Amino acid sequence: MSGTSLDGADAAVVDFSGPAPRTLAFASIAYPQVLRDRLMALSHDGSDSLEVAGRVSLELADLYAAVVDEALRQAGVSRSQVKGVGVHGQTVRHRPAEGFTIQLNDPARVAERCGIDVVADFRRRDMAAGGQGAPLVPAFHDAVFRDPRRARAVVNIGGIGNITWLAPGRATVGFDCGPGNVLMDAWAERHLDARFDEDGKWAASGRVDNEFLGRLLSEPYLGEAPPKSTGRELFRKDWLEPLLPSQARAQDVQATLAEFTARTIVEAIDRFCPGTEEIYLAGGGARNVHLVARIGDLAKGRPVAPTDALGVPTQHVEAVAFAWLAMKCLAREPIDMAAVTGAKGPRILGAIYPA
Ligand SMILES: Nc1ncnc2c1ncn2[C@@H]1O[C@H](COP(=O)(O)OP(=O)(O)O)[C@@H](O)[C@H]1O
Ligand SMILES: [Mg+2]
């Protein structure tokens, strides 16, 4: 799995033979800076280059194969014991309104290098069936994080934030609620020369600018009802720039971006996930101590806990989810994303590249 944050690729080796998925190993490989810069450039309009996309796809495929190797080595599991590898690819364009989404990858090359069946291209069939193509992880949350009595919200804080609402007797709802780490990462990169604000310490040192916060919160996407999905094409530099205060300390901007992220998450739960009694957090943002504390304060007494409490560590959830989605595809099991993405009905998601 490699998400919008462009931090790197994660791999989980998962055994689904028992009642609950069991992660045997988890590995990560960070993107080299040059690859990250190229992906960042491809994610924005006007920088298109088929040449760069082609080369980057090969580089990604090799990195994906390497992280699979590393996870298998850690797990002590041989290739022949693995049914399939789910490889998400790197999203560089996501345009649900126009009906397309592009994940760079070369799944044939991953299959060649790994010698294991590869499942890739999970999103396009959902879009072809009229869906948003995202988020897909709610299907996995539904399968493993549901409680028969208590309404739960599971929040994945990656580059973009997405929420899954699991309420007893109700269809699972899931949607992208807004930025996860993208804005905070961009600001940290600009002022700290770091890829992110570790543990949110820098944000915690600043003060929230309420006028600026108000401008951020007036983004119309936040009020739109699900199904909805978004990406770097909305929450990007050109979006933030005109909203910035004319004079401000950089740490106060970071504090406000963190507050904005926390507010969009809790307000989306209040608006679109009525009756939520418990909130669970996953993704890289769950390691941002300051952000998690702010979500806790805004949650009005509801418990906020990492998904570790539900048996899957926060950093593993997305990689395990794509292993699960690959398993469903290989079994030719359709997944009903209608209530999440707005797809017309159950579809088999993914394309298979045999070993
Ligand atoms: N210790 C930490 N403190 C603050 N933020 C963190 C920390 N560790 C990871 N992150 C954030 O998590 C992001 C990566 O999260 P991830 O779930 O992999 O997102 P994606 O799915 O978009 O790749 C990083 O870009 C960073 O913003
Ligand atoms: Mg990541």
Short mmCIF file of N, CA, C and O and ligand atoms in Angstrom, two decimals, residues 1-8 10 156-160 181 185 195-200 283-285 287-288 315 318, ligand 1:
data_model
loop_
_atom_site.label_atom_id
_atom_site.label_comp_id
_atom_site.label_asym_id
_atom_site.label_seq_id
_atom_site.Cartn_x
_atom_site.Cartn_y
_atom_site.Cartn_z
N MET A 1 0.84 -1.19 0.00
CA MET A 1 0.00 0.00 0.00
C MET A 1 0.87 1.24 0.00
O MET A 1 1.83 1.33 0.76
N SER A 2 0.53 2.18 -0.87
CA SER A 2 1.24 3.46 -0.86
C SER A 2 0.19 4.53 -1.07
O SER A 2 -0.52 4.51 -2.06
N GLY A 3 0.08 5.43 -0.11
CA GLY A 3 -1.03 6.39 -0.11
C GLY A 3 -0.64 7.78 -0.54
O GLY A 3 0.48 8.02 -1.00
N THR A 4 -1.59 8.68 -0.36
CA THR A 4 -1.45 10.07 -0.80
C THR A 4 -0.29 10.81 -0.16
O THR A 4 0.20 11.79 -0.71
N SER A 5 0.14 10.36 1.02
CA SER A 5 1.22 11.06 1.71
C SER A 5 2.53 11.02 0.93
O SER A 5 3.41 11.85 1.16
N LEU A 6 2.68 10.02 0.03
CA LEU A 6 3.92 9.84 -0.73
C LEU A 6 5.11 9.61 0.19
O LEU A 6 6.22 10.05 -0.09
N ASP A 7 4.86 8.95 1.32
CA ASP A 7 5.96 8.68 2.26
C ASP A 7 6.71 7.42 1.90
O ASP A 7 7.89 7.28 2.22
N GLY A 8 6.03 6.46 1.27
CA GLY A 8 6.69 5.21 0.93
C GLY A 8 5.66 4.12 0.72
O GLY A 8 4.47 4.39 0.59
N ASP A 10 4.13 0.30 2.09
CA ASP A 10 4.01 -0.60 3.23
C ASP A 10 3.55 -1.97 2.73
O ASP A 10 2.77 -2.05 1.79
N ASN A 156 -9.27 6.84 9.15
CA ASN A 156 -7.92 6.63 8.65
C ASN A 156 -7.33 7.98 8.30
O ASN A 156 -7.86 8.70 7.45
N ILE A 157 -6.25 8.33 8.99
CA ILE A 157 -5.63 9.62 8.73
C ILE A 157 -4.35 9.40 7.92
O ILE A 157 -3.26 9.29 8.44
N GLY A 158 -4.54 9.30 6.60
CA GLY A 158 -3.40 9.24 5.68
C GLY A 158 -3.18 10.63 5.14
O GLY A 158 -3.44 11.62 5.83
N GLY A 159 -2.72 10.73 3.89
CA GLY A 159 -2.60 12.05 3.28
C GLY A 159 -3.96 12.73 3.29
O GLY A 159 -4.11 13.90 3.65
N ILE A 160 -4.98 11.97 2.91
CA ILE A 160 -6.37 12.40 2.99
C ILE A 160 -7.01 11.62 4.14
O ILE A 160 -6.58 10.51 4.46
N ASN A 181 -3.08 14.36 6.50
CA ASN A 181 -1.77 14.97 6.78
C ASN A 181 -1.26 15.90 5.69
O ASN A 181 -0.26 16.58 5.90
N ASP A 185 1.82 18.33 6.35
CA ASP A 185 3.10 17.86 5.77
C ASP A 185 3.71 18.94 4.87
O ASP A 185 4.91 19.20 4.93
N ARG A 195 9.86 16.00 6.42
CA ARG A 195 8.71 15.50 5.67
C ARG A 195 7.40 15.65 6.45
O ARG A 195 6.33 15.71 5.86
N PHE A 196 7.51 15.68 7.76
CA PHE A 196 6.31 15.91 8.57
C PHE A 196 6.68 16.45 9.93
O PHE A 196 7.85 16.43 10.32
N ASP A 197 5.68 16.94 10.63
CA ASP A 197 5.84 17.54 11.96
C ASP A 197 5.76 16.40 12.98
O ASP A 197 4.67 15.96 13.35
N GLU A 198 6.92 15.92 13.41
CA GLU A 198 6.95 14.72 14.25
C GLU A 198 6.14 14.88 15.54
O GLU A 198 6.37 15.81 16.30
N ASP A 199 5.22 13.97 15.71
CA ASP A 199 4.32 13.93 16.87
C ASP A 199 3.47 15.20 17.01
O ASP A 199 2.83 15.42 18.04
N GLY A 200 3.52 16.07 15.99
CA GLY A 200 2.76 17.31 16.05
C GLY A 200 3.34 18.31 17.03
O GLY A 200 2.66 19.25 17.46
N GLY A 283 -3.69 4.96 10.52
CA GLY A 283 -2.89 5.73 9.56
C GLY A 283 -1.81 6.54 10.26
O GLY A 283 -1.75 6.62 11.50
N GLY A 284 -0.95 7.15 9.44
CA GLY A 284 0.18 7.90 9.98
C GLY A 284 -0.24 9.01 10.93
O GLY A 284 0.45 9.31 11.91
N GLY A 285 -1.39 9.64 10.67
CA GLY A 285 -1.87 10.73 11.51
C GLY A 285 -2.19 10.29 12.93
O GLY A 285 -2.21 11.11 13.86
N ARG A 287 -0.27 8.81 14.68
CA ARG A 287 0.97 8.96 15.45
C ARG A 287 1.26 10.42 15.78
O ARG A 287 2.24 10.73 16.47
N ASN A 288 0.43 11.30 15.25
CA ASN A 288 0.58 12.73 15.53
C ASN A 288 -0.10 13.01 16.88
O ASN A 288 -1.31 13.17 16.98
N GLN A 315 -0.68 1.50 11.97
CA GLN A 315 0.13 1.64 10.76
C GLN A 315 -0.12 0.50 9.77
O GLN A 315 0.26 0.58 8.62
N GLU A 318 -4.14 -0.09 6.45
CA GLU A 318 -4.35 0.05 5.00
C GLU A 318 -3.70 -1.09 4.22
O GLU A 318 -4.27 -1.59 3.25
N1 LIG B 1 5.37 10.44 14.42
C1 LIG B 1 4.56 11.10 13.59
N2 LIG B 1 4.12 12.33 13.92
C2 LIG B 1 3.31 13.04 13.10
N3 LIG B 1 2.88 12.57 11.89
C3 LIG B 1 3.29 11.35 11.51
C4 LIG B 1 4.14 10.55 12.32
N4 LIG B 1 4.36 9.38 11.66
C5 LIG B 1 3.69 9.47 10.49
N5 LIG B 1 3.06 10.65 10.38
C6 LIG B 1 2.24 11.15 9.27
O1 LIG B 1 1.71 10.07 8.56
C7 LIG B 1 1.93 10.23 7.16
C8 LIG B 1 1.96 8.87 6.49
O2 LIG B 1 0.75 8.23 6.79
P1 LIG B 1 0.13 7.06 5.91
O3 LIG B 1 -0.94 6.43 6.73
O4 LIG B 1 1.22 6.20 5.39
O5 LIG B 1 -0.54 7.88 4.75
P2 LIG B 1 -0.81 7.46 3.23
O6 LIG B 1 -1.77 6.32 3.32
O7 LIG B 1 -1.40 8.67 2.62
O8 LIG B 1 0.53 7.07 2.67
C9 LIG B 1 3.20 11.03 7.08
O9 LIG B 1 3.26 11.77 5.87
C10 LIG B 1 3.04 11.97 8.29
O10 LIG B 1 2.25 13.08 7.96
#
